[in-house]
Coordinates of C-alpha atoms in Angstrom, one line a residue:
Chain A
X180 CA -130.0 -3.6 140.9
X181 CA -132.5 -0.9 141.2
X182 CA -131.7 2.9 141.4
X183 CA -129.1 3.5 144.1
X184 CA -130.4 4.4 147.7
X185 CA -129.2 7.4 149.4
X186 CA -126.3 6.3 151.4
X187 CA -126.4 9.0 154.2
X188 CA -129.2 8.8 156.7
X189 CA -131.4 12.0 156.7
X190 CA -129.9 14.7 158.9
X191 CA -131.2 14.6 162.4
X192 CA -132.2 17.8 164.1
X193 CA -129.3 19.0 166.5
X194 CA -129.8 17.4 169.7
X195 CA -129.2 18.9 173.1
X196 CA -126.0 17.1 173.5
X197 CA -124.7 18.6 170.2
X198 CA -125.7 21.9 171.4
X199 CA -123.8 21.2 174.7
X200 CA -120.7 20.1 172.9
X201 CA -120.5 23.0 170.7
X202 CA -121.0 25.4 173.6
X203 CA -118.3 23.6 175.7
X204 CA -115.7 23.7 173.1
X205 CA -116.3 27.3 172.4
X206 CA -116.1 28.2 176.0
X207 CA -112.6 26.2 176.3
X208 CA -111.3 28.0 173.2
X209 CA -112.3 31.6 174.2
X210 CA -111.0 30.9 177.8
X211 CA -107.6 31.4 176.3
X212 CA -108.4 35.1 175.7
X213 CA -109.6 35.4 179.2
X214 CA -106.3 34.0 180.4
X215 CA -104.2 36.3 178.5
X216 CA -106.5 39.2 179.7
X217 CA -106.3 38.1 183.3
X218 CA -102.5 37.7 183.1
X219 CA -101.9 41.1 181.6
X220 CA -104.4 42.8 183.6
X221 CA -103.2 41.5 187.0
X222 CA -99.6 42.3 186.0
X223 CA -100.3 45.8 184.7
X224 CA -102.5 46.4 188.0
X225 CA -99.7 45.3 190.3
X226 CA -97.0 47.2 188.2
X227 CA -99.0 50.3 188.3
X228 CA -97.4 51.8 191.5
X229 CA -94.1 51.2 189.9
X230 CA -95.2 52.8 186.5
X231 CA -96.6 55.8 188.3
X232 CA -93.3 56.5 190.3
X233 CA -90.9 55.9 187.6
X234 CA -92.7 56.6 184.5
X235 CA -91.1 55.6 181.1
X236 CA -87.8 56.3 182.8
X237 CA -88.1 52.8 184.2
X238 CA -87.1 51.2 180.9
X239 CA -83.8 53.5 180.7
X240 CA -82.9 53.5 184.5
X241 CA -79.7 51.7 185.2
X242 CA -79.9 51.7 189.0
X243 CA -81.7 48.9 191.0
X244 CA -81.3 49.8 194.6
X245 CA -84.1 48.3 197.0
X246 CA -82.7 50.3 200.0
X247 CA -83.0 53.5 198.2
X248 CA -86.2 52.4 196.4
X249 CA -84.8 53.4 193.0
X250 CA -85.6 51.0 190.3
X251 CA -84.6 50.8 186.6
X252 CA -84.8 47.9 184.2
X253 CA -82.3 48.7 181.6
X254 CA -79.5 46.4 183.0
X255 CA -81.8 43.6 182.8
X256 CA -83.3 44.3 179.3
X257 CA -79.5 44.6 178.3
X258 CA -78.6 41.3 180.0
X259 CA -81.7 39.6 178.4
X260 CA -80.8 40.7 174.9
X261 CA -77.1 40.1 175.2
X262 CA -77.2 36.5 176.5
X263 CA -79.9 35.7 174.0
X264 CA -77.8 37.2 171.3
X265 CA -74.9 35.1 172.3
X266 CA -77.1 32.1 172.4
X267 CA -78.5 33.0 168.9
X268 CA -75.0 33.5 167.3
X269 CA -73.7 30.3 168.7
X270 CA -76.7 28.1 168.4
X271 CA -78.2 29.0 165.0
X272 CA -75.4 27.8 162.9
X273 CA -74.8 24.7 165.0
X274 CA -78.6 23.8 164.8
X275 CA -78.8 24.3 161.2
X276 CA -75.6 22.2 160.7
X277 CA -77.2 19.5 162.8
X278 CA -80.5 19.8 160.9
X279 CA -78.7 19.6 157.5
X280 CA -76.8 16.5 158.5
X281 CA -79.8 14.7 160.0
X282 CA -82.0 15.7 156.7
X283 CA -79.7 15.3 154.0
X284 CA -76.4 13.2 154.8
X285 CA -77.3 10.9 157.7
X286 CA -78.3 7.4 156.7
X287 CA -81.6 6.2 157.9
X288 CA -80.2 4.1 160.8
X289 CA -78.1 7.3 162.2
X290 CA -81.1 9.7 161.4
X291 CA -83.8 8.0 163.4
X292 CA -81.8 7.4 166.6
X293 CA -79.9 10.7 166.3
X294 CA -83.1 12.7 165.7
X295 CA -84.6 11.1 168.8
X296 CA -81.7 12.0 170.9
X297 CA -81.9 15.7 169.6
X298 CA -85.8 15.8 170.6
X299 CA -84.8 14.2 174.0
X300 CA -82.3 17.1 174.7
X301 CA -85.3 19.5 174.2
X302 CA -87.2 17.8 177.0
X303 CA -84.5 17.9 179.5
X304 CA -85.7 20.3 182.4
X305 CA -83.8 23.6 182.5
X306 CA -82.7 23.0 186.0
X307 CA -80.7 19.9 184.9
X308 CA -79.1 22.2 182.4
X309 CA -78.3 24.7 185.0
X310 CA -76.7 22.2 187.3
X311 CA -74.6 20.7 184.4
X312 CA -73.6 24.3 183.6
X313 CA -72.4 24.9 187.1
X314 CA -70.5 21.8 187.9
X315 CA -69.3 20.5 184.6
X316 CA -69.3 23.4 182.0
X317 CA -68.2 26.3 184.4
X318 CA -64.7 24.9 185.1
X319 CA -63.9 24.2 181.5
X320 CA -65.2 27.7 180.6
X321 CA -63.3 29.4 183.4
X322 CA -60.1 27.4 183.0
X323 CA -59.8 27.1 179.3
X324 CA -62.3 28.8 177.1
X325 CA -62.6 32.2 178.7
X326 CA -58.8 32.5 178.9
X327 CA -58.5 31.5 175.3
X328 CA -61.0 34.3 174.1
X329 CA -59.1 36.8 176.5
X330 CA -55.9 36.2 174.9
X331 CA -57.2 36.5 171.4
X332 CA -60.0 39.2 172.0
X333 CA -58.7 40.7 175.2
X334 CA -58.3 44.1 173.4
X335 CA -62.2 44.3 172.7
X336 CA -64.5 45.6 175.4
X337 CA -66.2 42.1 175.3
X338 CA -63.5 40.1 177.1
X339 CA -62.4 42.5 180.0
X340 CA -61.8 41.2 183.6
X341 CA -61.3 37.9 185.1
X342 CA -62.3 34.6 183.8
X343 CA -64.6 33.2 186.6
X344 CA -67.3 31.2 184.6
X345 CA -70.3 32.7 186.5
X346 CA -71.0 35.4 184.0
X347 CA -72.8 36.4 180.8
X348 CA -70.7 34.3 178.7
X349 CA -71.4 31.1 180.4
X350 CA -75.2 32.0 180.6
X351 CA -75.0 32.8 176.8
X352 CA -73.3 29.2 176.2
X353 CA -75.8 27.2 178.2
X354 CA -78.7 29.0 176.5
X355 CA -77.2 28.2 173.1
X356 CA -77.0 24.5 174.3
X357 CA -80.5 24.7 175.3
X358 CA -82.1 26.2 172.2
X359 CA -80.1 24.0 169.7
X360 CA -82.4 21.0 170.2
X361 CA -85.5 23.1 169.3
X362 CA -84.1 24.8 166.5
X363 CA -82.4 21.8 165.1
X364 CA -85.4 19.5 165.2
X365 CA -87.7 22.0 163.9
X366 CA -85.3 23.1 161.1
X367 CA -84.8 19.3 160.2
X368 CA -88.5 18.8 159.9
X369 CA -88.6 21.7 157.5
X370 CA -85.9 20.4 155.4
X371 CA -87.4 16.8 155.3
X372 CA -90.6 18.4 154.0
X373 CA -88.6 19.6 150.8
X374 CA -89.7 17.3 147.9
X375 CA -87.0 15.2 146.4
X376 CA -87.9 16.6 143.0
X377 CA -86.3 19.7 144.3
X378 CA -83.0 18.1 145.1
X379 CA -83.1 16.3 141.8
X380 CA -83.5 19.6 140.0
X381 CA -80.4 20.9 141.5
X382 CA -78.3 17.6 141.1
X383 CA -79.3 17.4 137.5
X384 CA -77.8 20.9 136.9
X385 CA -74.4 19.7 138.3
X386 CA -74.8 20.8 141.8
X387 CA -72.7 19.3 144.6
X388 CA -73.9 18.0 147.8
X389 CA -73.4 21.6 149.4
X390 CA -74.8 23.4 146.5
X391 CA -77.9 21.1 146.4
X392 CA -78.5 21.9 150.1
X393 CA -78.0 25.6 149.4
X394 CA -80.1 26.2 146.3
X395 CA -82.7 23.4 146.6
X396 CA -83.2 22.6 150.5
X397 CA -82.3 25.7 152.4
X398 CA -84.1 28.2 150.2
X399 CA -87.2 26.0 150.1
X400 CA -87.3 25.4 153.7
X401 CA -86.2 28.9 154.7
X402 CA -89.6 30.1 156.2
X403 CA -89.6 27.0 158.4
X404 CA -86.1 27.3 159.4
X405 CA -86.6 30.9 160.3
X406 CA -89.6 30.1 162.4
X407 CA -87.4 27.4 164.1
X408 CA -84.9 30.1 165.0
X409 CA -87.4 32.4 166.4
X410 CA -88.9 29.6 168.6
X411 CA -85.3 29.0 169.8
X412 CA -84.9 32.9 170.4
X413 CA -88.3 32.9 172.3
X414 CA -86.9 30.1 174.5
X415 CA -83.7 32.0 175.1
X416 CA -85.4 35.3 176.1
X417 CA -87.6 33.7 178.7
X418 CA -85.3 30.9 180.2
X419 CA -85.0 31.5 183.8
X420 CA -83.5 28.7 185.8
X421 CA -80.2 27.9 184.1
X422 CA -79.5 31.6 183.6
X423 CA -80.2 32.5 187.1
X424 CA -77.7 29.6 188.1
X425 CA -74.9 30.7 185.8
X426 CA -75.1 34.5 185.0
X427 CA -73.6 35.5 188.4
X428 CA -76.3 37.9 189.3
X429 CA -75.1 41.5 189.2
X430 CA -77.5 44.4 188.6
X431 CA -75.4 46.4 186.4
X432 CA -74.5 47.0 182.7
X433 CA -71.3 45.8 181.4
X434 CA -70.3 45.1 178.0
X435 CA -67.5 42.4 179.1
X436 CA -69.0 39.0 178.8
X437 CA -66.8 37.8 181.6
X438 CA -68.6 40.1 184.0
X439 CA -71.6 38.7 185.9
X440 CA -75.1 40.1 184.7
X441 CA -78.7 39.7 185.2
X442 CA -81.5 39.1 182.8
X443 CA -85.2 40.0 183.3
X444 CA -86.0 36.4 184.1
X445 CA -83.2 35.9 186.5
X446 CA -83.8 39.1 188.2
X447 CA -87.5 38.1 189.2
X448 CA -86.4 34.5 190.1
X449 CA -83.8 35.9 192.4
X450 CA -85.7 38.6 194.2
X451 CA -89.4 37.8 194.2
X452 CA -89.1 36.0 197.5
X453 CA -88.0 39.1 199.6
X454 CA -89.4 41.7 197.4
X455 CA -92.5 43.7 198.8
X456 CA -94.1 47.0 198.3
X457 CA -92.7 49.1 195.5
X458 CA -89.8 46.7 194.9
X459 CA -92.5 43.9 194.2
X460 CA -94.2 46.4 192.0
X461 CA -91.0 47.1 190.0
X462 CA -90.4 43.5 189.6
X463 CA -93.8 42.9 188.2
X464 CA -93.1 45.6 185.8
X465 CA -90.0 44.0 184.6
X466 CA -92.0 40.9 184.1
X467 CA -94.4 42.9 181.9
X468 CA -91.6 44.3 180.0
X469 CA -90.2 40.7 179.4
X470 CA -93.9 39.8 178.4
X471 CA -93.9 42.4 175.6
X472 CA -90.5 41.8 174.4
X473 CA -91.3 38.0 173.9
X474 CA -94.8 39.1 172.3
X475 CA -92.8 41.6 169.8
X476 CA -90.3 38.9 168.8
X477 CA -93.1 36.6 168.1
X478 CA -95.2 39.0 166.2
X479 CA -92.0 40.0 164.1
X480 CA -91.2 36.3 163.6
X481 CA -94.8 35.7 162.3
X482 CA -94.7 38.8 159.9
X483 CA -91.3 37.5 158.5
X484 CA -92.6 34.0 158.2
X485 CA -95.8 35.3 156.5
X486 CA -93.8 37.4 154.1
X487 CA -91.5 34.7 153.2
X488 CA -94.3 32.4 152.7
X489 CA -96.1 34.8 150.4
X490 CA -93.1 34.9 148.1
X491 CA -93.4 31.3 147.5
X492 CA -96.9 30.6 146.0
X493 CA -98.0 27.1 147.2
X494 CA -100.5 26.6 144.3
X495 CA -97.9 25.9 141.5
X496 CA -97.4 22.3 140.0
X497 CA -94.5 20.4 141.3
X498 CA -94.5 21.9 144.9
Chain B
X268 CA -72.3 -0.6 119.1
X269 CA -71.7 3.1 118.7
X270 CA -73.4 6.4 119.6
X271 CA -73.4 9.4 121.6
X272 CA -74.3 7.4 124.7
X273 CA -73.5 3.5 124.8
X274 CA -74.4 1.4 127.6
X275 CA -72.6 -2.0 128.0
X276 CA -74.1 -4.8 130.2
X277 CA -75.9 -2.1 132.3
X278 CA -77.6 -3.4 135.4
X279 CA -79.4 -1.2 138.0
X280 CA -80.8 -2.2 141.4
X281 CA -82.8 -0.6 144.2
X282 CA -81.6 -2.8 147.1
X283 CA -82.5 -6.3 146.1
X284 CA -84.8 -5.2 143.2
X285 CA -83.0 -5.7 140.0
X286 CA -84.6 -3.0 137.9
X287 CA -82.6 -2.7 134.7
X288 CA -81.1 -6.2 133.3
X289 CA -78.1 -6.2 131.1
X290 CA -79.1 -3.6 128.8
X291 CA -76.9 -2.8 125.8
X292 CA -78.1 0.4 123.9
X293 CA -76.4 2.8 121.7
X294 CA -78.1 6.3 121.6
X295 CA -77.6 8.2 118.3
X296 CA -76.1 11.8 118.2
X297 CA -78.6 14.6 117.3
X298 CA -81.7 12.4 117.2
X299 CA -84.5 11.6 119.4
X300 CA -84.5 8.2 121.1
X301 CA -87.9 7.2 122.7
X302 CA -87.8 4.5 125.4
X303 CA -91.2 2.8 125.8
X304 CA -92.6 0.1 127.9
X305 CA -95.2 -0.6 130.6
X306 CA -94.9 1.0 134.1
X307 CA -92.1 -0.4 136.0
X308 CA -90.2 -1.8 133.3
X309 CA -87.1 0.2 134.2
X310 CA -87.3 2.8 131.4
X311 CA -86.8 5.7 133.9
X312 CA -84.2 4.0 135.9
X313 CA -82.3 3.4 132.5
X314 CA -81.9 6.9 131.6
X315 CA -81.2 7.9 135.3
X316 CA -78.2 5.7 134.8
X317 CA -77.2 7.9 132.0
X318 CA -76.5 10.8 134.2
X319 CA -75.6 9.1 137.4
X320 CA -78.9 10.2 138.8
X321 CA -79.8 6.6 139.6
X322 CA -77.3 6.4 142.6
X323 CA -78.7 9.5 144.5
X324 CA -81.6 7.2 145.6
X325 CA -80.5 5.2 148.8
X326 CA -79.9 1.7 148.2
X327 CA -79.5 2.1 144.5
X328 CA -76.5 0.5 142.5
X329 CA -75.4 0.4 139.1
X330 CA -73.2 -2.5 137.4
X331 CA -71.8 -2.2 133.9
X332 CA -70.9 0.7 131.7
X333 CA -72.2 3.8 130.4
X334 CA -70.0 5.4 127.7
X335 CA -70.4 9.1 126.9
X336 CA -68.3 9.6 123.7
X337 CA -66.5 6.4 124.4
X338 CA -65.6 7.3 128.0
X339 CA -67.3 5.5 130.9
X340 CA -69.2 7.8 133.0
X341 CA -68.7 5.4 136.0
X342 CA -65.0 5.4 135.5
X343 CA -62.7 6.3 138.4
X344 CA -61.8 9.7 137.0
X345 CA -65.2 10.9 136.3
X346 CA -67.4 12.7 138.8
X347 CA -71.1 12.7 138.7
X348 CA -71.1 16.4 138.9
X349 CA -69.2 16.7 135.6
X350 CA -71.3 14.1 134.0
X351 CA -74.6 16.0 134.9
X352 CA -73.3 19.1 133.5
X353 CA -72.9 17.3 130.0
X354 CA -76.0 15.3 130.3
X355 CA -79.0 17.3 131.5
X356 CA -82.3 16.1 132.6
X357 CA -86.0 17.1 132.8
X358 CA -88.3 15.3 135.3
X359 CA -91.8 14.1 135.2
X360 CA -93.2 16.7 137.4
X361 CA -92.0 20.4 136.6
X362 CA -89.8 21.2 139.3
X363 CA -88.7 24.9 139.0
X364 CA -87.1 26.4 142.3
X365 CA -90.1 28.1 143.9
X366 CA -88.0 30.6 145.8
X367 CA -86.2 31.9 142.5
X368 CA -87.8 34.0 139.8
X369 CA -88.0 32.8 136.1
X370 CA -84.6 34.6 135.3
X371 CA -82.8 32.9 138.3
X372 CA -84.3 29.6 137.6
X373 CA -82.8 29.7 134.0
X374 CA -79.4 30.6 135.3
X375 CA -79.2 28.6 138.4
X376 CA -76.8 26.1 136.8
X377 CA -74.5 28.7 135.5
X378 CA -74.5 30.6 138.8
X379 CA -73.3 27.2 140.4
X380 CA -70.3 27.4 138.0
X381 CA -69.5 30.7 139.2
X382 CA -70.8 32.8 136.4
X383 CA -71.4 36.3 137.4
X384 CA -71.2 38.5 134.3
X385 CA -74.5 40.2 133.8
X386 CA -74.4 40.5 130.2
X387 CA -73.5 36.8 129.7
X388 CA -76.4 35.7 132.0
X389 CA -78.9 37.9 130.2
X390 CA -77.8 36.3 126.9
X391 CA -78.2 32.8 128.2
X392 CA -81.5 33.5 129.7
X393 CA -82.8 34.8 126.2
X394 CA -81.3 32.1 124.3
X395 CA -82.5 29.3 126.6
X396 CA -85.9 30.5 127.0
X397 CA -86.0 30.9 123.1
X398 CA -84.9 27.4 122.7
X399 CA -87.5 26.2 125.2
X400 CA -90.1 28.2 123.3
X401 CA -91.0 30.1 126.3
X402 CA -89.3 33.6 125.6
X403 CA -92.3 35.3 124.1
X404 CA -94.7 34.1 127.0
X405 CA -92.4 35.2 129.8
X406 CA -90.0 38.0 128.6
X407 CA -92.0 40.7 130.2
X408 CA -92.1 39.2 133.7
X409 CA -88.9 37.4 134.1
X410 CA -88.7 38.5 137.7
X411 CA -92.1 36.5 138.5
X412 CA -91.7 33.4 140.5
X413 CA -90.8 30.4 138.8
X414 CA -94.0 28.6 139.9
X415 CA -96.4 31.5 139.2
X416 CA -96.7 30.3 135.6
X417 CA -98.7 27.3 134.2
X418 CA -97.6 23.6 134.4
X419 CA -96.8 23.6 130.7
X420 CA -94.7 26.7 131.0
X421 CA -93.0 25.4 134.2
X422 CA -91.9 22.3 132.2
X423 CA -90.5 24.4 129.5
X424 CA -88.8 26.7 132.1
X425 CA -87.3 23.3 133.2
X426 CA -86.1 22.6 129.8
X427 CA -84.6 26.1 129.5
X428 CA -82.8 25.6 132.9
X429 CA -81.4 22.3 131.7
X430 CA -80.3 23.8 128.4
X431 CA -78.6 26.9 130.0
X432 CA -75.7 24.8 131.2
X433 CA -75.1 23.8 127.5
X434 CA -75.4 20.0 127.9
X435 CA -74.6 17.8 125.1
X436 CA -77.4 15.2 125.9
X437 CA -80.9 16.1 127.3
X438 CA -82.7 13.2 129.1
X439 CA -86.4 13.6 129.6
X440 CA -88.3 11.4 131.9
X441 CA -92.0 11.4 131.0
X442 CA -91.9 15.2 130.6
X443 CA -95.4 15.6 129.5
X444 CA -97.2 13.1 132.0
X445 CA -98.5 16.0 134.0
X446 CA -99.5 18.3 131.1
X447 CA -102.5 18.9 129.0
X448 CA -102.5 18.2 125.1
X449 CA -101.8 21.7 124.1
X450 CA -98.8 22.0 126.6
X451 CA -97.7 18.5 125.6
X452 CA -97.9 19.5 121.7
X453 CA -95.8 22.5 122.4
X454 CA -93.1 20.3 124.2
X455 CA -93.0 17.9 121.4
X456 CA -92.4 20.6 118.7
X457 CA -89.6 22.0 120.9
X458 CA -87.9 18.8 121.2
X459 CA -88.2 18.3 117.5
X460 CA -86.4 21.7 116.9
X461 CA -83.7 20.9 119.5
X462 CA -82.4 17.7 118.0
X463 CA -80.2 19.5 115.5
X464 CA -78.1 20.6 118.5
X465 CA -78.8 18.0 121.1
X466 CA -78.9 14.3 121.5
X467 CA -82.4 13.7 123.1
X468 CA -83.7 10.7 125.0
X469 CA -87.3 10.8 126.1
X470 CA -89.0 8.2 128.4
X471 CA -92.7 8.1 127.6
X472 CA -95.6 5.9 128.4
X473 CA -97.5 7.4 125.5
X474 CA -96.8 5.4 122.4
X475 CA -98.3 8.0 120.1
X476 CA -95.9 10.7 121.3
X477 CA -92.9 8.2 120.8
X478 CA -94.2 7.5 117.2
X479 CA -94.7 11.3 116.5
X480 CA -91.5 12.5 117.7
X481 CA -88.6 9.9 117.9
X482 CA -86.2 8.8 115.2
X483 CA -85.3 5.6 117.4
X484 CA -87.4 3.6 119.8
X485 CA -86.3 1.1 122.5
X486 CA -89.0 -1.2 123.9
X487 CA -88.5 -2.3 127.5
X488 CA -90.3 -5.0 129.4
X489 CA -89.5 -6.3 133.1
X490 CA -86.0 -4.5 133.1
X491 CA -84.9 -6.1 129.7
X492 CA -84.3 -4.2 126.6
X493 CA -86.7 -6.3 124.3
X494 CA -86.1 -4.4 121.0
X495 CA -84.4 -1.3 119.7
X496 CA -84.3 0.2 116.3
X497 CA -85.8 2.8 113.9
X498 CA -89.1 4.2 115.1
X499 CA -91.0 3.3 112.0
X500 CA -89.9 -0.3 112.0
X501 CA -90.7 -0.7 115.6
X502 CA -94.2 0.6 115.2
X503 CA -94.9 -0.8 111.8
X504 CA -92.8 -4.1 111.7
X505 CA -91.4 -5.1 114.8
X506 CA -89.1 -8.1 115.0
X507 CA -90.5 -9.4 118.5
X508 CA -93.9 -10.6 119.1
X509 CA -94.0 -8.9 122.5
X510 CA -93.0 -5.6 121.0
X511 CA -96.1 -5.9 118.5
X512 CA -98.2 -6.9 121.3
X513 CA -97.4 -3.8 123.3
X514 CA -97.7 -1.5 120.3
X515 CA -101.0 -2.8 119.3
X516 CA -102.2 -2.3 122.9
X517 CA -102.7 -6.0 123.8
X518 CA -101.0 -5.5 127.1
X519 CA -99.3 -3.1 129.3

């Protein structure tokens, strides 16, 4: 055999097609920026009359009265944060429990099908969850669960009033159910990505199954799990249909979970059809607020995930 | 047969694969025993049976006995957790906990046992890191991440972590295979110093390493124990032809 020939053909000059391809992909890529700009600009423009009329007081105003044309967003910011908070408090522990079972304990013949079911739940349209909540969940909540909480925690401001089942409590629970599949499946993936050498390290020190999960799996996967939780929170903040169907739609602030309420999303869904003039402008401003709340949550999440990741150098041997 | 650890009719399986076949072996106390053999001969599986780490792999089974101080570690009254605190292990790839700093890595096992006394933990960290010949290199940055140090240092950190729970036996599964010669030499020196206090079993595919540091050597082939005896005898005058062929590099 003679000297080896170059295996690559000499580079051809870029063709017109190549140039077209590169320009095309760049245009599609940059179009996302245009989309965000168009979205925010249009919303800000349409919200301008409301912003001019109510100023920063819009965020702290507690009255929403279309007849007197007085609009304040606080009850809906409150409703959004409260229902998402309930969903988070109920959903996160359950999701992480599911993820731990799927990742660490379930035998392969359970893990596969069960993971599939969990992911399937994430794909169920929210109107289905809403219908189910109204017709299947609400009677149970109104007749059993809420009376129970009332009897135990009735002395707190959180459980005042009558157990009807169309309220912030029900909305929070259905939100929890809706964010569980997302948080559980993403957390499970994060835990599956933990190398077995980490589990072996813990086991060889005499760690029990719980301790191995804690010191080897949860700590290693924590940034992924945190990201999963924020993903779930993001879904809860913006969820519209199921909440609109269950929250009872009352435009006021009340700490009792048994009182109806309203979230930013459900307010818009309930009122955009009839709204016009300054009310429409106020609704759009609420939408803008929701947009920025979601943005802030995501930014915060990214900062946190970045910080956690930085604490774990990925260059070391054995990772 | 006698020794700190004695296996009797030990068989280990991965599903249908019979990885360790009827092995009877007595590991001497306060000595270094090397287990050598070609890849896939079952040497790692054998030592993983000695602290019940074999069974954590799904589908893995063990038959036979492993006696630690005469007591079967697979007996009904023994828990794997208890066994593993007495029989520590160091793995092929250094596996410090990346979210913990050096200090916390060393005391991870002690904290599991509920030790909260700061003074005691400090003492254990210093003692374990000194035993692992790592103290001088890391004493000024114990709060650095366990994976911020070099691979050889990480492996010594893992040895310190294993020693911190004060095991009686230390199992090492090819601990130097991911390390350079200098780091390897440091670990060999340190194992040599440790054998006064611990019973050490090391799996290695490096025959020079076995010859350098071990007192006894076991040669395994295709899941069976071919020959076991003093390292000098195994390397200079083995009884079995198969052993001699392997030692002289004619296969494997």
